[in-house]
């Protein structure tokens, strides 16, 4: 049974209502672009306000370089997710404030897992999608390092069963 609720290479999506009968499904990063033209919070639903809070907090984490890789292993494969780093008391307070605004209407798992964990999941989903969207790839990377670069920056996976990679998760954390 899966322990971590996010799926590698499968970004979280939101349903955006475009009136009474039409709705679109977008990833968090796509939704951020979609909502960039909106500037009046007064006309927004409570769920959209929470989404805006997520975008603002994620933007602050990105500007502060306050996100770190987190290793996830499953079925002898290794993946990287990007987690928020709440080292400063200000960022920690911002994450707690965002968590307190979450509702089950916005993100159903809040009822089961609690607000703080769900806030961290949403930030992880956004930051992971953001990191992959950068498509960063060093020009002068050694051939053997390209697989590691893809792991971190292109949302790829690595088989841990290959000799020389069995302890890769431990090496990344060191």
Coordinates of N, CA and C in Angstrom, one line a residue:
X1 N 0.8 -1.2 0.0 CA 0.0 0.0 0.0 C 0.9 1.2 0.0
X2 N 0.5 2.2 -0.8 CA 1.2 3.5 -0.9 C 1.2 4.2 0.4
X3 N 2.4 4.7 0.8 CA 2.5 5.5 2.1 C 2.3 7.0 1.8
X4 N 2.9 7.4 0.7 CA 2.9 8.9 0.4 C 1.8 9.1 -0.6
X5 N 0.9 10.1 -0.4 CA -0.2 10.2 -1.3 C 0.0 10.9 -2.6
X6 N 1.2 11.5 -2.9 CA 1.4 12.1 -4.2 C 2.0 11.1 -5.1
X7 N 1.7 11.2 -6.4 CA 2.2 10.2 -7.4 C 3.4 10.9 -8.1
X8 N 4.5 10.1 -8.3 CA 5.6 10.7 -9.1 C 5.1 10.9 -10.5
X9 N 5.5 12.0 -11.1 CA 5.2 12.3 -12.5 C 3.7 12.6 -12.7
X10 N 3.0 12.8 -11.7 CA 1.5 13.0 -11.8 C 1.1 14.2 -11.0
X11 N 1.2 15.4 -11.5 CA 0.9 16.6 -10.8 C -0.6 16.7 -10.3
X12 N -0.8 17.3 -9.1 CA -2.1 17.6 -8.6 C -2.9 18.5 -9.6
X13 N -4.2 18.3 -9.7 CA -4.9 19.2 -10.6 C -6.1 19.8 -9.8
X14 N -6.6 20.9 -10.3 CA -7.8 21.5 -9.7 C -8.8 21.7 -10.8
X15 N -10.1 21.7 -10.4 CA -11.2 21.9 -11.3 C -11.5 23.4 -11.2
X16 N -11.5 24.1 -12.3 CA -11.8 25.5 -12.3 C -13.2 25.7 -13.0
X17 N -14.1 26.3 -12.3 CA -15.4 26.6 -12.9 C -15.4 27.9 -13.7
X18 N -15.9 27.8 -15.0 CA -15.9 28.9 -15.9 C -17.4 29.4 -16.1
X19 N -18.1 29.4 -15.1 CA -19.5 29.7 -15.2 C -20.4 28.6 -14.6
X20 N -21.6 28.6 -14.9 CA -22.6 27.7 -14.4 C -22.3 26.2 -14.9
X21 N -22.0 26.1 -16.1 CA -22.0 24.7 -16.7 C -20.6 24.3 -17.2
X22 N -19.6 25.2 -17.3 CA -18.4 24.8 -17.9 C -17.3 24.8 -16.8
X23 N -16.4 23.8 -16.9 CA -15.2 23.7 -16.0 C -14.1 23.1 -16.7
X24 N -12.9 23.5 -16.3 CA -11.6 23.0 -16.8 C -10.8 22.4 -15.7
X25 N -9.9 21.4 -16.1 CA -9.1 20.8 -15.1 C -7.6 21.2 -15.5
X26 N -6.9 21.7 -14.5 CA -5.5 22.2 -14.7 C -4.6 21.8 -13.6
X27 N -3.3 21.7 -13.9 CA -2.4 21.4 -12.8 C -2.3 22.7 -12.0
X28 N -1.7 22.6 -10.8 CA -1.5 23.8 -10.0 C -0.7 24.9 -10.7
X29 N 0.3 24.5 -11.4 CA 1.1 25.5 -12.1 C 0.3 26.2 -13.2
X30 N -0.5 25.4 -13.9 CA -1.3 25.9 -15.0 C -2.4 26.8 -14.4
X31 N -2.9 26.5 -13.3 CA -4.0 27.3 -12.6 C -3.4 28.6 -12.2
X32 N -2.1 28.6 -11.7 CA -1.5 29.8 -11.3 C -1.4 30.8 -12.5
X33 N -1.0 30.3 -13.7 CA -1.0 31.1 -14.9 C -2.4 31.6 -15.3
X34 N -3.3 30.7 -15.2 CA -4.7 31.0 -15.5 C -5.2 32.2 -14.6
X35 N -4.9 32.2 -13.4 CA -5.4 33.2 -12.4 C -4.6 34.5 -12.4
X36 N -3.5 34.5 -13.1 CA -2.6 35.7 -13.0 C -3.3 37.0 -13.4
X37 N -4.3 36.9 -14.3 CA -5.0 38.1 -14.7 C -6.1 38.5 -13.7
X38 N -6.4 37.7 -12.8 CA -7.4 38.1 -11.8 C -6.8 38.9 -10.7
X39 N -7.4 40.0 -10.3 CA -6.8 40.8 -9.2 C -7.7 41.3 -8.2
X40 N -9.0 41.0 -8.3 CA -9.9 41.4 -7.3 C -10.4 40.1 -6.5
X41 N -9.9 40.1 -5.2 CA -10.2 38.9 -4.4 C -11.7 39.0 -3.9
X42 N -12.3 40.1 -4.0 CA -13.7 40.2 -3.6 C -14.7 39.4 -4.4
X43 N -14.4 39.2 -5.7 CA -15.3 38.4 -6.6 C -15.0 36.9 -6.6
X44 N -14.0 36.5 -5.8 CA -13.6 35.1 -5.8 C -14.3 34.3 -4.8
X45 N -14.4 33.0 -5.1 CA -15.0 32.1 -4.1 C -14.0 31.8 -3.0
X46 N -14.4 31.3 -1.9 CA -13.4 30.9 -0.8 C -12.4 29.9 -1.3
X47 N -12.7 29.0 -2.2 CA -11.7 28.0 -2.7 C -10.7 28.7 -3.5
X48 N -11.1 29.7 -4.4 CA -10.1 30.4 -5.2 C -9.2 31.3 -4.3
X49 N -9.7 31.8 -3.2 CA -8.9 32.6 -2.3 C -7.8 31.7 -1.7
X50 N -8.2 30.5 -1.3 CA -7.2 29.5 -0.8 C -6.2 29.2 -1.8
X51 N -6.6 29.0 -3.0 CA -5.7 28.7 -4.1 C -4.7 29.9 -4.3
X52 N -5.2 31.1 -4.2 CA -4.3 32.3 -4.3 C -3.3 32.3 -3.1
X53 N -3.8 31.9 -2.0 CA -2.9 31.9 -0.8 C -1.8 30.8 -1.0
X54 N -2.1 29.7 -1.6 CA -1.2 28.7 -2.0 C -0.1 29.2 -3.0
X55 N -0.6 29.9 -4.0 CA 0.3 30.5 -5.0 C 1.3 31.5 -4.3
X56 N 0.7 32.4 -3.5 CA 1.5 33.4 -2.8 C 2.6 32.8 -1.9
X57 N 2.2 31.8 -1.1 CA 3.1 31.1 -0.2 C 4.2 30.4 -1.0
X58 N 3.8 29.7 -2.1 CA 4.8 28.9 -2.9 C 5.7 29.9 -3.5
X59 N 5.2 31.1 -4.0 CA 6.1 32.1 -4.6 C 7.1 32.6 -3.6
X60 N 6.7 32.8 -2.3 CA 7.6 33.3 -1.3 C 8.6 32.2 -1.0
X61 N 8.3 31.0 -1.0 CA 9.2 29.9 -0.8 C 10.2 29.8 -1.9
X62 N 9.8 30.0 -3.1 CA 10.6 30.0 -4.3 C 11.6 31.2 -4.3
X63 N 11.1 32.4 -4.0 CA 11.9 33.6 -3.9 C 13.0 33.4 -2.8
X64 N 12.6 32.7 -1.7 CA 13.6 32.6 -0.6 C 14.4 31.3 -0.8
X65 N 14.3 30.6 -1.9 CA 15.0 29.4 -2.1 C 14.8 28.4 -0.9
X66 N 13.6 28.4 -0.4 CA 13.2 27.6 0.8 C 12.5 26.4 0.4
X67 N 13.1 25.6 -0.5 CA 12.6 24.3 -0.8 C 13.7 23.3 -1.0
X68 N 13.6 22.1 -0.6 CA 14.6 21.1 -0.7 C 14.1 19.8 -1.3
X69 N 15.0 19.0 -1.8 CA 14.6 17.7 -2.4 C 14.3 16.7 -1.3
X70 N 13.3 15.9 -1.5 CA 12.9 14.8 -0.6 C 12.9 13.6 -1.4
X71 N 13.5 12.6 -0.9 CA 13.6 11.3 -1.6 C 12.5 10.4 -1.3
X72 N 11.9 9.8 -2.3 CA 10.8 8.8 -2.1 C 11.2 7.6 -2.9
X73 N 11.1 6.5 -2.2 CA 11.4 5.2 -2.8 C 10.2 4.3 -2.8
X74 N 9.9 3.6 -3.9 CA 8.8 2.7 -4.0 C 9.2 1.7 -5.1
X75 N 8.9 0.4 -4.9 CA 9.2 -0.7 -5.8 C 10.6 -0.6 -6.5
X76 N 11.6 -0.4 -5.6 CA 13.0 -0.3 -6.0 C 13.2 0.8 -7.0
X77 N 12.4 1.8 -7.0 CA 12.6 3.0 -7.8 C 12.7 4.2 -6.9
X78 N 13.5 5.2 -7.3 CA 13.7 6.4 -6.5 C 13.2 7.6 -7.2
X79 N 12.5 8.5 -6.5 CA 11.9 9.7 -7.1 C 12.3 10.9 -6.2
X80 N 12.2 12.1 -6.7 CA 12.5 13.3 -5.9 C 11.2 14.1 -5.9
X81 N 10.8 14.5 -4.8 CA 9.7 15.5 -4.6 C 10.4 16.7 -4.0
X82 N 9.9 17.9 -4.1 CA 10.5 19.1 -3.5 C 9.6 19.6 -2.4
X83 N 10.1 19.6 -1.2 CA 9.4 20.0 0.0 C 9.7 21.5 0.4
X84 N 8.8 22.1 1.1 CA 9.0 23.4 1.6 C 10.0 23.3 2.8
X85 N 10.8 24.3 2.9 CA 11.8 24.3 4.0 C 11.4 25.5 4.9
X86 N 10.9 25.2 6.1 CA 10.4 26.2 7.0 C 11.4 26.5 8.1
X87 N 12.6 26.8 7.7 CA 13.7 27.1 8.6 C 13.5 28.4 9.4
X88 N 12.9 29.4 8.7 CA 12.7 30.6 9.4 C 11.4 30.6 10.1
X89 N 11.3 31.4 11.2 CA 10.0 31.4 11.9 C 8.9 32.1 11.1
X90 N 9.4 33.0 10.2 CA 8.4 33.7 9.4 C 7.7 32.8 8.4
X91 N 8.6 31.9 7.7 CA 8.0 31.0 6.8 C 7.2 29.9 7.5
X92 N 7.6 29.5 8.7 CA 6.8 28.5 9.4 C 5.5 29.1 9.8
X93 N 5.4 30.4 10.2 CA 4.2 31.0 10.5 C 3.3 31.1 9.3
X94 N 3.9 31.4 8.1 CA 3.1 31.5 6.9 C 2.5 30.2 6.5
X95 N 3.3 29.1 6.7 CA 2.7 27.8 6.4 C 1.6 27.4 7.4
X96 N 1.8 27.7 8.6 CA 0.7 27.5 9.6 C -0.6 28.3 9.3
X97 N -0.4 29.5 8.9 CA -1.5 30.4 8.5 C -2.2 29.8 7.3
X98 N -1.5 29.4 6.3 CA -2.1 28.8 5.1 C -2.8 27.5 5.5
X99 N -2.2 26.7 6.4 CA -2.8 25.4 6.8 C -4.2 25.7 7.5
X100 N -4.2 26.8 8.3 CA -5.4 27.1 9.0 C -6.6 27.5 8.1
X101 N -6.2 27.9 6.9 CA -7.3 28.4 5.9 C -7.8 27.2 5.1
X102 N -7.2 26.1 5.2 CA -7.7 24.9 4.4 C -9.0 24.4 4.8
X103 N -9.8 24.0 3.9 CA -11.1 23.4 4.2 C -11.3 22.1 3.4
X104 N -12.2 21.3 3.9 CA -12.4 20.0 3.2 C -13.1 20.3 1.8
X105 N -13.8 21.5 1.7 CA -14.4 21.8 0.4 C -13.3 22.1 -0.6
X106 N -12.2 22.6 -0.2 CA -11.1 22.9 -1.1 C -10.2 21.7 -1.4
X107 N -9.9 20.9 -0.3 CA -9.0 19.7 -0.4 C -9.6 18.7 0.6
X108 N -10.3 17.7 0.0 CA -11.0 16.8 0.8 C -10.2 16.0 1.9
X109 N -8.9 15.7 1.6 CA -8.1 14.9 2.5 C -7.9 15.7 3.9
X110 N -8.2 17.0 3.9 CA -8.1 17.7 5.2 C -8.8 17.0 6.3
X111 N -9.9 16.5 6.0 CA -10.7 15.8 7.0 C -10.0 14.5 7.6
X112 N -9.3 13.8 6.7 CA -8.6 12.6 7.1 C -7.2 12.9 7.7
X113 N -6.4 13.8 7.0 CA -5.0 13.9 7.4 C -4.7 15.2 8.2
X114 N -5.6 16.1 8.3 CA -5.3 17.3 9.0 C -4.8 18.4 8.1
X115 N -5.0 19.6 8.6 CA -4.7 20.8 7.8 C -3.2 21.0 7.5
X116 N -2.4 20.8 8.5 CA -0.9 21.1 8.3 C -0.3 20.1 7.3
X117 N -0.6 18.8 7.5 CA -0.1 17.8 6.6 C -0.6 18.1 5.1
X118 N -1.8 18.5 5.0 CA -2.4 18.8 3.7 C -1.8 20.0 3.1
X119 N -1.5 21.0 3.9 CA -0.8 22.2 3.5 C 0.6 21.9 2.9
X120 N 1.3 21.0 3.6 CA 2.6 20.6 3.2 C 2.5 19.8 1.9
X121 N 1.5 18.9 1.8 CA 1.3 18.2 0.5 C 1.0 19.1 -0.7
X122 N 0.2 20.1 -0.5 CA -0.1 21.0 -1.6 C 1.1 21.8 -2.0
X123 N 1.9 22.2 -1.0 CA 3.2 22.9 -1.3 C 4.1 22.0 -2.0
X124 N 4.2 20.8 -1.6 CA 5.1 19.8 -2.2 C 4.7 19.6 -3.6
X125 N 3.4 19.4 -3.9 CA 2.9 19.2 -5.2 C 3.2 20.4 -6.1
X126 N 3.0 21.6 -5.6 CA 3.3 22.8 -6.4 C 4.8 22.9 -6.7
X127 N 5.6 22.8 -5.6 CA 7.1 23.0 -5.8 C 7.7 21.9 -6.7
X128 N 7.2 20.7 -6.6 CA 7.7 19.6 -7.5 C 7.4 19.9 -8.9
X129 N 6.2 20.3 -9.2 CA 5.8 20.7 -10.5 C 6.6 21.9 -11.0
X130 N 6.8 22.9 -10.1 CA 7.6 24.0 -10.5 C 9.0 23.6 -10.9
X131 N 9.7 22.8 -10.0 CA 11.1 22.4 -10.3 C 11.2 21.7 -11.6
X132 N 10.2 20.8 -11.9 CA 10.2 20.1 -13.2 C 10.0 21.1 -14.4
X133 N 9.2 22.1 -14.2 CA 8.9 23.0 -15.3 C 10.1 23.9 -15.7
X134 N 11.1 24.0 -14.8 CA 12.3 24.7 -15.1 C 13.1 24.0 -16.1
X135 N 13.0 22.7 -16.2 CA 13.8 21.9 -17.1 C 15.3 22.2 -17.1
X136 N 15.7 22.5 -15.9 CA 17.2 22.8 -15.7 C 18.0 21.5 -16.0
X137 N 19.0 21.7 -16.8 CA 19.9 20.6 -17.1 C 21.3 21.2 -17.4
X138 N 22.2 20.9 -16.6 CA 23.6 21.4 -16.7 C 24.2 21.0 -18.1
X139 N 24.8 22.0 -18.7 CA 25.4 21.7 -20.0 C 26.6 20.8 -20.0
X140 N 27.4 21.0 -19.0 CA 28.7 20.2 -18.9 C 28.6 19.1 -17.9
X141 N 27.5 18.4 -17.9 CA 27.3 17.3 -17.0 C 28.0 16.0 -17.5
X142 N 28.6 15.2 -16.7 CA 29.2 14.0 -17.1 C 28.1 13.0 -17.5
X143 N 28.4 12.1 -18.4 CA 27.4 11.2 -18.8 C 26.7 10.4 -17.7
X144 N 27.6 9.9 -16.8 CA 27.0 9.2 -15.7 C 26.2 10.0 -14.7
X145 N 26.4 11.3 -14.7 CA 25.6 12.2 -13.8 C 24.3 12.6 -14.4
X146 N 24.1 12.4 -15.7 CA 22.9 12.9 -16.4 C 21.6 12.3 -15.8
X147 N 21.8 11.0 -15.4 CA 20.6 10.3 -14.8 C 20.2 11.0 -13.5
X148 N 21.2 11.4 -12.7 CA 21.0 12.0 -11.4 C 20.4 13.4 -11.7
X149 N 20.9 14.1 -12.7 CA 20.3 15.4 -13.0 C 18.9 15.3 -13.4
X150 N 18.5 14.3 -14.2 CA 17.2 14.1 -14.6 C 16.3 13.7 -13.4
X151 N 16.8 13.0 -12.4 CA 16.1 12.7 -11.2 C 15.7 14.0 -10.5
X152 N 16.6 14.9 -10.4 CA 16.3 16.1 -9.6 C 15.5 17.1 -10.4
X153 N 15.8 17.3 -11.7 CA 15.3 18.4 -12.4 C 14.3 18.1 -13.6
X154 N 14.1 16.9 -13.9 CA 13.2 16.5 -15.0 C 12.1 15.5 -14.5
X155 N 12.1 15.3 -13.2 CA 11.0 14.5 -12.7 C 11.1 13.0 -13.1
X156 N 12.3 12.6 -13.4 CA 12.6 11.2 -13.8 C 12.7 10.3 -12.6
X157 N 12.8 9.0 -12.8 CA 13.0 8.1 -11.7 C 14.3 7.3 -12.0
X158 N 14.8 6.7 -10.9 CA 16.0 5.9 -11.0 C 15.7 4.5 -10.4
X159 N 16.2 3.5 -11.1 CA 16.0 2.1 -10.5 C 17.1 1.9 -9.4
X160 N 16.7 1.6 -8.2 CA 17.6 1.4 -7.1 C 18.3 0.0 -7.1
X161 N 17.7 -0.9 -8.0 CA 18.2 -2.2 -8.0 C 19.6 -2.4 -8.7
X162 N 19.9 -1.3 -9.4 CA 21.2 -1.3 -10.2 C 22.4 -1.2 -9.3
X163 N 23.4 -2.0 -9.4 CA 24.6 -1.9 -8.5 C 25.1 -0.4 -8.6
X164 N 25.5 0.1 -7.5 CA 26.0 1.5 -7.4 C 24.9 2.5 -7.2
X165 N 23.7 2.1 -7.2 CA 22.6 3.0 -6.9 C 21.7 2.5 -5.8
X166 N 22.1 1.4 -5.2 CA 21.2 0.9 -4.1 C 21.2 1.8 -2.9
X167 N 22.2 2.6 -2.6 CA 22.2 3.4 -1.5 C 22.1 4.9 -1.9
X168 N 21.6 5.2 -3.1 CA 21.5 6.5 -3.6 C 20.7 7.4 -2.7
X169 N 19.6 6.9 -2.2 CA 18.7 7.7 -1.3 C 19.5 8.2 0.0
X170 N 20.4 7.3 0.5 CA 21.2 7.7 1.7 C 22.2 8.7 1.3
X171 N 22.8 8.6 0.1 CA 23.8 9.5 -0.4 C 23.2 10.9 -0.6
X172 N 22.0 11.0 -1.1 CA 21.3 12.2 -1.4 C 21.1 13.0 -0.1
X173 N 20.7 12.2 1.0 CA 20.4 12.9 2.3 C 21.7 13.3 3.0
X174 N 22.8 12.8 2.6 CA 24.1 13.1 3.4 C 24.6 14.5 3.0

